[in-house]
Every structure is written in C-alpha cells, then in structure tokens.
mmCIF file of C-alpha atoms in Angstrom:
data_model
loop_
_atom_site.group_PDB
_atom_site.id
_atom_site.type_symbol
_atom_site.label_atom_id
_atom_site.label_comp_id
_atom_site.label_asym_id
_atom_site.label_seq_id
_atom_site.Cartn_x
_atom_site.Cartn_y
_atom_site.Cartn_z
ATOM 1 C CA UNK A 1 66.104 85.106 83.625
ATOM 2 C CA UNK A 2 65.145 87.616 81.435
ATOM 3 C CA UNK A 3 61.988 88.378 79.229
ATOM 4 C CA UNK A 4 62.706 90.910 76.428
ATOM 5 C CA UNK A 5 64.258 93.702 78.031
ATOM 6 C CA UNK A 6 62.835 93.019 81.563
ATOM 7 C CA UNK A 7 65.254 90.963 84.293
ATOM 8 C CA UNK A 8 63.773 88.786 87.437
ATOM 9 C CA UNK A 9 64.975 87.055 90.096
ATOM 10 C CA UNK A 10 65.617 83.592 90.664
ATOM 11 C CA UNK A 11 66.445 81.190 92.752
ATOM 12 C CA UNK A 12 70.279 80.192 93.604
ATOM 13 C CA UNK A 13 71.578 77.303 93.658
ATOM 14 C CA UNK A 14 72.840 75.866 96.950
ATOM 15 C CA UNK A 15 76.588 75.191 97.130
ATOM 16 C CA UNK A 16 75.855 71.161 96.828
ATOM 17 C CA UNK A 17 73.268 72.091 93.620
ATOM 18 C CA UNK A 18 76.084 73.811 92.568
ATOM 19 C CA UNK A 19 78.838 71.217 92.652
ATOM 20 C CA UNK A 20 76.582 68.643 90.642
ATOM 21 C CA UNK A 21 76.511 71.521 88.314
ATOM 22 C CA UNK A 22 80.526 72.039 87.694
ATOM 23 C CA UNK A 23 80.702 67.930 87.926
ATOM 24 C CA UNK A 24 81.807 68.085 84.498
ATOM 25 C CA UNK A 25 84.059 70.837 84.309
ATOM 26 C CA UNK A 26 87.126 69.439 86.750
ATOM 27 C CA UNK A 27 85.338 68.752 90.081
ATOM 28 C CA UNK A 28 84.380 65.784 89.592
ATOM 29 C CA UNK A 29 87.774 64.957 88.283
ATOM 30 C CA UNK A 30 89.790 66.505 91.153
ATOM 31 C CA UNK A 31 92.525 64.731 93.628
ATOM 32 C CA UNK A 32 91.357 66.605 96.941
ATOM 33 C CA UNK A 33 89.059 68.981 97.639
ATOM 34 C CA UNK A 34 87.989 71.174 100.574
ATOM 35 C CA UNK A 35 84.727 69.535 102.337
ATOM 36 C CA UNK A 36 83.749 72.872 103.822
ATOM 37 C CA UNK A 37 83.845 74.682 100.339
ATOM 38 C CA UNK A 38 84.305 74.197 96.399
ATOM 39 C CA UNK A 39 88.028 74.290 96.502
ATOM 40 C CA UNK A 40 89.789 71.308 94.498
ATOM 41 C CA UNK A 41 93.458 70.112 92.928
ATOM 42 C CA UNK A 42 92.922 69.380 89.600
ATOM 43 C CA UNK A 43 95.909 67.689 87.741
ATOM 44 C CA UNK A 44 96.866 69.329 84.712
ATOM 45 C CA UNK A 45 99.872 67.039 84.292
ATOM 46 C CA UNK A 46 102.275 64.448 86.736
ATOM 47 C CA UNK A 47 103.878 67.360 88.157
ATOM 48 C CA UNK A 48 101.472 70.047 87.811
ATOM 49 C CA UNK A 49 97.799 70.990 89.799
ATOM 50 C CA UNK A 50 95.832 73.792 89.675
ATOM 51 C CA UNK A 51 94.332 74.614 92.762
ATOM 52 C CA UNK A 52 91.031 76.627 92.964
ATOM 53 C CA UNK A 53 90.055 78.703 96.180
ATOM 54 C CA UNK A 54 86.268 78.939 96.650
ATOM 55 C CA UNK A 55 85.792 82.337 98.875
ATOM 56 C CA UNK A 56 82.455 82.547 98.313
ATOM 57 C CA UNK A 57 80.672 80.183 100.397
ATOM 58 C CA UNK A 58 77.637 80.491 102.682
ATOM 59 C CA UNK A 59 80.241 80.220 105.856
ATOM 60 C CA UNK A 60 82.112 82.497 104.956
ATOM 61 C CA UNK A 61 81.557 84.875 102.240
ATOM 62 C CA UNK A 62 84.681 86.976 100.913
ATOM 63 C CA UNK A 63 87.256 85.147 102.278
ATOM 64 C CA UNK A 64 89.039 81.480 102.622
ATOM 65 C CA UNK A 65 87.587 79.952 105.948
ATOM 66 C CA UNK A 66 89.226 78.077 108.063
ATOM 67 C CA UNK A 67 88.846 74.964 107.666
ATOM 68 C CA UNK A 68 89.340 75.778 103.627
ATOM 69 C CA UNK A 69 92.959 77.513 104.750
ATOM 70 C CA UNK A 70 93.903 74.092 106.774
ATOM 71 C CA UNK A 71 92.916 72.369 103.624
ATOM 72 C CA UNK A 72 95.135 74.754 101.473
ATOM 73 C CA UNK A 73 98.122 74.379 103.734
ATOM 74 C CA UNK A 74 97.699 70.517 103.568
ATOM 75 C CA UNK A 75 97.501 70.579 99.619
ATOM 76 C CA UNK A 76 100.430 73.183 99.374
ATOM 77 C CA UNK A 77 102.405 70.687 101.271
ATOM 78 C CA UNK A 78 101.266 67.547 99.786
ATOM 79 C CA UNK A 79 102.611 69.412 95.952
ATOM 80 C CA UNK A 80 105.722 70.505 98.004
ATOM 81 C CA UNK A 81 106.490 67.048 99.157
ATOM 82 C CA UNK A 82 106.104 65.585 95.740
ATOM 83 C CA UNK A 83 107.128 68.427 93.965
ATOM 84 C CA UNK A 84 103.930 69.359 92.174
ATOM 85 C CA UNK A 85 104.337 72.793 90.728
ATOM 86 C CA UNK A 86 100.846 74.767 91.791
ATOM 87 C CA UNK A 87 98.749 77.546 89.982
ATOM 88 C CA UNK A 88 96.253 78.678 92.042
ATOM 89 C CA UNK A 89 92.724 80.611 90.909
ATOM 90 C CA UNK A 90 90.506 82.384 93.133
ATOM 91 C CA UNK A 91 87.344 84.691 92.254
ATOM 92 C CA UNK A 92 88.497 87.981 93.552
ATOM 93 C CA UNK A 93 92.108 89.422 94.262
ATOM 94 C CA UNK A 94 94.891 88.216 96.182
ATOM 95 C CA UNK A 95 96.947 91.809 95.291
ATOM 96 C CA UNK A 96 95.117 94.888 95.274
ATOM 97 C CA UNK A 97 95.707 96.163 91.241
ATOM 98 C CA UNK A 98 93.576 99.538 92.098
ATOM 99 C CA UNK A 99 95.685 101.950 94.765
ATOM 100 C CA UNK A 100 92.370 103.731 94.410
ATOM 101 C CA UNK A 101 89.667 100.626 95.336
ATOM 102 C CA UNK A 102 90.952 98.733 98.752
ATOM 103 C CA UNK A 103 88.271 97.460 99.771
ATOM 104 C CA UNK A 104 85.892 95.515 98.039
ATOM 105 C CA UNK A 105 87.862 93.721 95.898
ATOM 106 C CA UNK A 106 90.651 91.244 97.328
ATOM 107 C CA UNK A 107 89.880 88.603 99.989
ATOM 108 C CA UNK A 108 88.822 89.906 103.401
ATOM 109 C CA UNK A 109 92.192 87.599 104.865
ATOM 110 C CA UNK A 110 94.101 88.117 101.407
ATOM 111 C CA UNK A 111 97.320 88.741 103.739
ATOM 112 C CA UNK A 112 97.232 84.787 105.181
ATOM 113 C CA UNK A 113 96.318 83.218 101.974
ATOM 114 C CA UNK A 114 99.121 85.476 100.188
ATOM 115 C CA UNK A 115 101.698 84.247 102.778
ATOM 116 C CA UNK A 116 100.463 80.557 102.318
ATOM 117 C CA UNK A 117 100.784 80.520 99.016
ATOM 118 C CA UNK A 118 104.139 82.394 99.447
ATOM 119 C CA UNK A 119 105.463 80.011 101.879
ATOM 120 C CA UNK A 120 105.065 77.547 99.389
ATOM 121 C CA UNK A 121 106.442 78.817 96.356
ATOM 122 C CA UNK A 122 103.191 79.408 94.186
ATOM 123 C CA UNK A 123 104.504 81.812 92.415
ATOM 124 C CA UNK A 124 101.756 82.652 89.772
ATOM 125 C CA UNK A 125 97.090 83.230 91.217
ATOM 126 C CA UNK A 126 94.832 83.943 88.120
ATOM 127 C CA UNK A 127 91.561 85.800 89.341
ATOM 128 C CA UNK A 128 88.948 88.047 87.917
ATOM 129 C CA UNK A 129 85.775 90.474 89.794
ATOM 130 C CA UNK A 130 87.803 93.651 89.175
ATOM 131 C CA UNK A 131 86.666 93.878 85.622
ATOM 132 C CA UNK A 132 90.247 95.504 85.016
ATOM 133 C CA UNK A 133 93.180 93.566 82.739
ATOM 134 C CA UNK A 134 96.040 93.765 85.155
ATOM 135 C CA UNK A 135 98.799 92.180 86.589
ATOM 136 C CA UNK A 136 100.723 93.016 90.423
ATOM 137 C CA UNK A 137 103.346 91.246 92.338
ATOM 138 C CA UNK A 138 104.506 90.968 96.193
ATOM 139 C CA UNK A 139 107.387 88.465 97.492
ATOM 140 C CA UNK A 140 107.363 86.292 94.763
ATOM 141 C CA UNK A 141 103.605 86.196 93.749
ATOM 142 C CA UNK A 142 102.213 87.138 90.646
ATOM 143 C CA UNK A 143 98.641 87.737 90.219
ATOM 144 C CA UNK A 144 96.716 88.069 86.808
ATOM 145 C CA UNK A 145 93.239 89.591 86.904
ATOM 146 C CA UNK A 146 91.562 89.088 83.583
ATOM 147 C CA UNK A 147 89.647 91.673 82.324
ATOM 148 C CA UNK A 148 85.665 90.222 82.589
ATOM 149 C CA UNK A 149 84.557 88.519 79.316
ATOM 150 C CA UNK A 150 81.601 91.715 78.982
ATOM 151 C CA UNK A 151 84.216 93.870 78.578
ATOM 152 C CA UNK A 152 85.331 95.470 75.838
ATOM 153 C CA UNK A 153 87.775 93.124 74.107
ATOM 154 C CA UNK A 154 85.816 90.738 75.433
ATOM 155 C CA UNK A 155 89.388 89.141 77.283
ATOM 156 C CA UNK A 156 89.810 85.573 77.392
ATOM 157 C CA UNK A 157 93.057 84.928 79.496
ATOM 158 C CA UNK A 158 95.480 81.820 77.678
ATOM 159 C CA UNK A 159 97.889 80.597 79.870
ATOM 160 C CA UNK A 160 100.482 78.707 78.302
ATOM 161 C CA UNK A 161 103.047 75.872 80.946
ATOM 162 C CA UNK A 162 105.986 74.812 78.846
ATOM 163 C CA UNK A 163 107.320 71.639 79.932
ATOM 164 C CA UNK A 164 110.275 72.755 82.273
ATOM 165 C CA UNK A 165 107.440 74.440 84.174
ATOM 166 C CA UNK A 166 107.844 77.666 82.842
ATOM 167 C CA UNK A 167 104.986 79.763 81.805
ATOM 168 C CA UNK A 168 103.284 82.520 79.951
ATOM 169 C CA UNK A 169 100.145 84.018 79.681
ATOM 170 C CA UNK A 170 98.239 86.509 76.794
ATOM 171 C CA UNK A 171 95.007 87.456 76.532
ATOM 172 C CA UNK A 172 92.393 87.307 73.158
ATOM 173 C CA UNK A 173 89.299 88.440 72.060
ATOM 174 C CA UNK A 174 86.039 86.138 71.992
ATOM 175 C CA UNK A 175 85.685 85.841 68.259
ATOM 176 C CA UNK A 176 81.734 87.567 68.498
ATOM 177 C CA UNK A 177 82.154 88.211 64.649
ATOM 178 C CA UNK A 178 83.270 85.233 63.492
ATOM 179 C CA UNK A 179 80.476 83.120 65.588
ATOM 180 C CA UNK A 180 77.868 85.247 63.832
ATOM 181 C CA UNK A 181 79.152 84.798 61.111
ATOM 182 C CA UNK A 182 79.559 80.808 60.979
ATOM 183 C CA UNK A 183 76.066 80.755 62.298
ATOM 184 C CA UNK A 184 74.721 82.749 60.058
ATOM 185 C CA UNK A 185 73.650 85.614 61.912
ATOM 186 C CA UNK A 186 72.545 88.589 60.273
ATOM 187 C CA UNK A 187 72.704 91.177 63.509
ATOM 188 C CA UNK A 188 74.910 94.195 62.418
ATOM 189 C CA UNK A 189 76.134 94.547 65.328
ATOM 190 C CA UNK A 190 77.107 91.159 65.684
ATOM 191 C CA UNK A 191 79.289 90.636 62.698
ATOM 192 C CA UNK A 192 80.913 94.040 63.418
ATOM 193 C CA UNK A 193 81.386 93.141 67.226
ATOM 194 C CA UNK A 194 84.355 94.257 68.152
ATOM 195 C CA UNK A 195 83.549 97.703 67.140
ATOM 196 C CA UNK A 196 80.234 98.310 68.358
ATOM 197 C CA UNK A 197 81.521 95.935 71.770
ATOM 198 C CA UNK A 198 84.304 99.046 71.566
ATOM 199 C CA UNK A 199 81.565 101.632 70.932
ATOM 200 C CA UNK A 200 79.252 100.264 73.352
ATOM 201 C CA UNK A 201 81.695 100.742 76.725
ATOM 202 C CA UNK A 202 82.836 103.931 75.635
ATOM 203 C CA UNK A 203 79.262 105.393 75.250
ATOM 204 C CA UNK A 204 78.262 103.436 78.841
ATOM 205 C CA UNK A 205 81.093 102.785 81.105
ATOM 206 C CA UNK A 206 81.505 107.004 81.795
ATOM 207 C CA UNK A 207 78.625 107.959 82.208
ATOM 208 C CA UNK A 208 78.266 111.697 83.435
ATOM 209 C CA UNK A 209 81.464 112.120 82.234
ATOM 210 C CA UNK A 210 80.059 115.460 80.463
ATOM 211 C CA UNK A 211 77.925 116.640 83.355
ATOM 212 C CA UNK A 212 80.537 116.735 85.938
ATOM 213 C CA UNK A 213 83.193 118.786 83.530
ATOM 214 C CA UNK A 214 80.331 120.844 82.790
ATOM 215 C CA UNK A 215 80.231 121.686 86.635
ATOM 216 C CA UNK A 216 83.858 122.703 86.590
ATOM 217 C CA UNK A 217 82.730 126.155 84.576
ATOM 218 C CA UNK A 218 84.419 125.234 80.812
ATOM 219 C CA UNK A 219 82.853 125.187 77.685
ATOM 220 C CA UNK A 220 80.354 123.329 76.233
ATOM 221 C CA UNK A 221 83.569 122.028 73.952
ATOM 222 C CA UNK A 222 86.064 121.939 76.228
ATOM 223 C CA UNK A 223 83.301 119.782 78.331
ATOM 224 C CA UNK A 224 83.032 117.313 75.395
ATOM 225 C CA UNK A 225 86.667 117.077 75.075
ATOM 226 C CA UNK A 226 86.829 115.849 78.600
ATOM 227 C CA UNK A 227 83.929 113.422 78.458
ATOM 228 C CA UNK A 228 85.367 112.134 75.209
ATOM 229 C CA UNK A 229 89.200 111.906 76.583
ATOM 230 C CA UNK A 230 87.899 110.045 80.268
ATOM 231 C CA UNK A 231 85.674 107.815 78.132
ATOM 232 C CA UNK A 232 88.583 107.020 76.396
ATOM 233 C CA UNK A 233 90.694 106.711 78.646
ATOM 234 C CA UNK A 234 88.812 104.758 80.899
ATOM 235 C CA UNK A 235 88.625 102.036 77.794
ATOM 236 C CA UNK A 236 92.172 101.816 77.472
ATOM 237 C CA UNK A 237 92.332 101.116 81.170
ATOM 238 C CA UNK A 238 89.811 97.986 81.970
ATOM 239 C CA UNK A 239 91.691 96.848 78.595
ATOM 240 C CA UNK A 240 95.222 97.141 79.768
ATOM 241 C CA UNK A 241 96.444 99.147 77.372
ATOM 242 C CA UNK A 242 97.381 102.500 78.597
ATOM 243 C CA UNK A 243 100.805 102.187 78.292
ATOM 244 C CA UNK A 244 100.825 101.409 74.555
ATOM 245 C CA UNK A 245 98.781 105.134 73.996
ATOM 246 C CA UNK A 246 100.788 107.103 76.691
ATOM 247 C CA UNK A 247 101.965 110.207 74.892
ATOM 248 C CA UNK A 248 98.603 109.983 72.963
ATOM 249 C CA UNK A 249 96.535 110.740 76.120
ATOM 250 C CA UNK A 250 99.088 112.868 77.502
ATOM 251 C CA UNK A 251 98.780 115.233 74.263
ATOM 252 C CA UNK A 252 94.695 115.229 74.054
ATOM 253 C CA UNK A 253 93.419 118.505 75.415
ATOM 254 C CA UNK A 254 90.442 116.424 77.454
ATOM 255 C CA UNK A 255 93.120 114.603 78.999
ATOM 256 C CA UNK A 256 95.013 117.649 79.354
ATOM 257 C CA UNK A 257 92.067 119.561 80.965
ATOM 258 C CA UNK A 258 91.018 116.939 83.196
ATOM 259 C CA UNK A 259 94.624 116.985 84.819
ATOM 260 C CA UNK A 260 94.161 120.612 85.820
ATOM 261 C CA UNK A 261 91.441 119.338 87.785
ATOM 262 C CA UNK A 262 93.057 116.681 89.740
ATOM 263 C CA UNK A 263 91.136 117.914 92.786
ATOM 264 C CA UNK A 264 88.003 116.358 91.157
ATOM 265 C CA UNK A 265 87.176 112.347 91.504
ATOM 266 C CA UNK A 266 87.692 112.295 88.055
ATOM 267 C CA UNK A 267 90.691 113.851 87.556
ATOM 268 C CA UNK A 268 92.309 112.168 90.240
ATOM 269 C CA UNK A 269 91.214 109.226 88.690
ATOM 270 C CA UNK A 270 92.459 110.015 85.566
ATOM 271 C CA UNK A 271 95.955 111.211 87.179
ATOM 272 C CA UNK A 272 96.147 108.090 88.997
ATOM 273 C CA UNK A 273 95.300 105.895 85.873
ATOM 274 C CA UNK A 274 98.112 108.013 83.603
ATOM 275 C CA UNK A 275 100.970 107.097 86.437
ATOM 276 C CA UNK A 276 100.272 104.171 87.618
ATOM 277 C CA UNK A 277 100.092 102.067 84.126
ATOM 278 C CA UNK A 278 103.261 101.845 82.468
ATOM 279 C CA UNK A 279 103.446 98.436 81.873
ATOM 280 C CA UNK A 280 102.088 95.546 79.536
ATOM 281 C CA UNK A 281 98.869 94.880 81.296
ATOM 282 C CA UNK A 282 98.274 91.458 78.464
ATOM 283 C CA UNK A 283 101.438 89.530 78.538
ATOM 284 C CA UNK A 284 103.125 87.876 81.159
ATOM 285 C CA UNK A 285 106.500 85.290 80.993
ATOM 286 C CA UNK A 286 107.360 82.992 83.885
ATOM 287 C CA UNK A 287 110.606 82.163 83.986
ATOM 288 C CA UNK A 288 108.801 78.985 86.704
ATOM 289 C CA UNK A 289 106.045 78.424 88.494
ATOM 290 C CA UNK A 290 108.028 77.498 91.911
ATOM 291 C CA UNK A 291 109.281 80.670 93.666
ATOM 292 C CA UNK A 292 112.697 79.961 96.602
ATOM 293 C CA UNK A 293 110.016 79.654 99.396
ATOM 294 C CA UNK A 294 110.768 82.726 101.774
ATOM 295 C CA UNK A 295 110.943 85.907 100.051
ATOM 296 C CA UNK A 296 110.572 89.137 101.627
ATOM 297 C CA UNK A 297 107.611 90.543 100.612
ATOM 298 C CA UNK A 298 107.493 93.877 98.337
ATOM 299 C CA UNK A 299 105.197 95.978 97.733
ATOM 300 C CA UNK A 300 102.164 95.821 94.968
#
C-alpha cells in the first residue's frame, strides 16, 4: 500500500484467495481448470480456447509443476480431438527474447512446455515479464512478449482472431491523456502523458550512463552524447521500435562512441541491440493458430 511517497508491505493473498478474487475475470467461467495451480482453459468460441498457464504456484515457483504439465497435455489432447485451436498465455517467457539475459525471464522448464505446445500444434503464446516489446519464433511456436503497461509507450497488446482462425497482433497505447481530460483532471503531466511518460523513461531507465561514459576518458560533451544516445536506444528497444530508427541511431555520435567501447557492458548492450533488432516487434500476422504437429525446432 502507498501513503504519500512511502510504500508499505501488505499481506499477499494465497492461491485460494487469488482464485476467488479473479473468479469474475475468466476463471469462474473456465471449462477446465487445474487443481494444482491457477491454470485454466476459457472458451473464446466453440472452436477456440485460451489456456492460461500459472507458473507461480507456491509449490513450483517459476515453472509448471508435474501435475500442471499433465493437466496441460490432457487439455491440449482434448482440444486436438475436438478440432479446437488454442492460444496459451504465460507470465514468464517460453522463448528467449534477449540473448544477454539467459536466466530469470523464461520458465525453468520452458523446454518441456514448448515441446508440449508444438506437439499439439499450438502456434501462439502470449507473455510478458521481461517488460520488453518483442516477438520470437521457434519450431512453429511464436511468442509475443508485450511491454509493461508502466513503460512508455504504455502498451496494450491487441489480438484479433478471424473466423478462419488466422490472427493478427498489434500494440496500442493506453490513452492516459484522454482519460485525464475526460475526467476533468488538471494535472499537466497526465494531460500530456505521452510526452511526459517518454521523458520520464528517458530520464530514469538508464541511470548512470553518463558516469559510465565519463569513466572511459571521453570529454564532458562526448559523455553527455553517449548518455543521451544510450537512453534513447534503450527507450526504443523496450517499445520494439529500434528497427524504425536504425539509420538514425547508427548515425548518432553517442552511439558511434559506444560502438568504439564494446568491451564495456553498456557498449556491448548497445551493439547487441543494434545487431539483434531488425524487424517489427509491434505487429504480427499468423496465417493459422494451429501448426503442423512435430515441426523441427529452429533456433530461437
């Protein structure tokens, strides 16, 4: 809870209380639910299920427990028998979205979960956790990690599924400014939220970059250029828009200076982002939500 500028710890709900709290948001109308976790299957249509997978139980934090894996396989097998397409949702990632962060974001047993999904032809998993707008694909399974709502551009992921079960994904931004105006707010930051949110992220998301640059023996002007460039690249990376600004970034004097110091952690990060981000991370088209079973796995 928050009082003014101070935060205080509160008691967290247990699994039973959590299920009761969220019963009206899908769980209460689920057609299948896992007794060992908060996982459940919800029918979006007669031939389309969304399967929510809980990998944060008290018994198996960070992974799908053995009972949940069994439940998942039974659910996918039933969907296959009935000709039902499945979209899965996890908090943590099933695929790696940043090679520099191999641990802490994917499920501990992501390999086993991916194997199950691809065996049963699941084509799409939606996730978050890493706070990065990013799309990865492996072995016929595509995963979209939607950036955090609290990160500028305040993304909401929108999945549109056609009658033939092809699908399209895109992001939109929460309209904070519109809400503020509609409710009569006089807060200038809220009324100009896109600009405020971006400026706030630029100011706070890469704290210390200027000091890191100064330690390299560059001039004060160059250190400022490097700081501004690192912050800008980081902001574009988290909203999945590096590819749109690639030439602009490569021409930035601060970026060029970082690329001369790729033996540093920040320089290595800058180089990695520029080398890795060469596609649109905000839109996706899938011709079908089911893939041929048993596809060979490609590199993520």
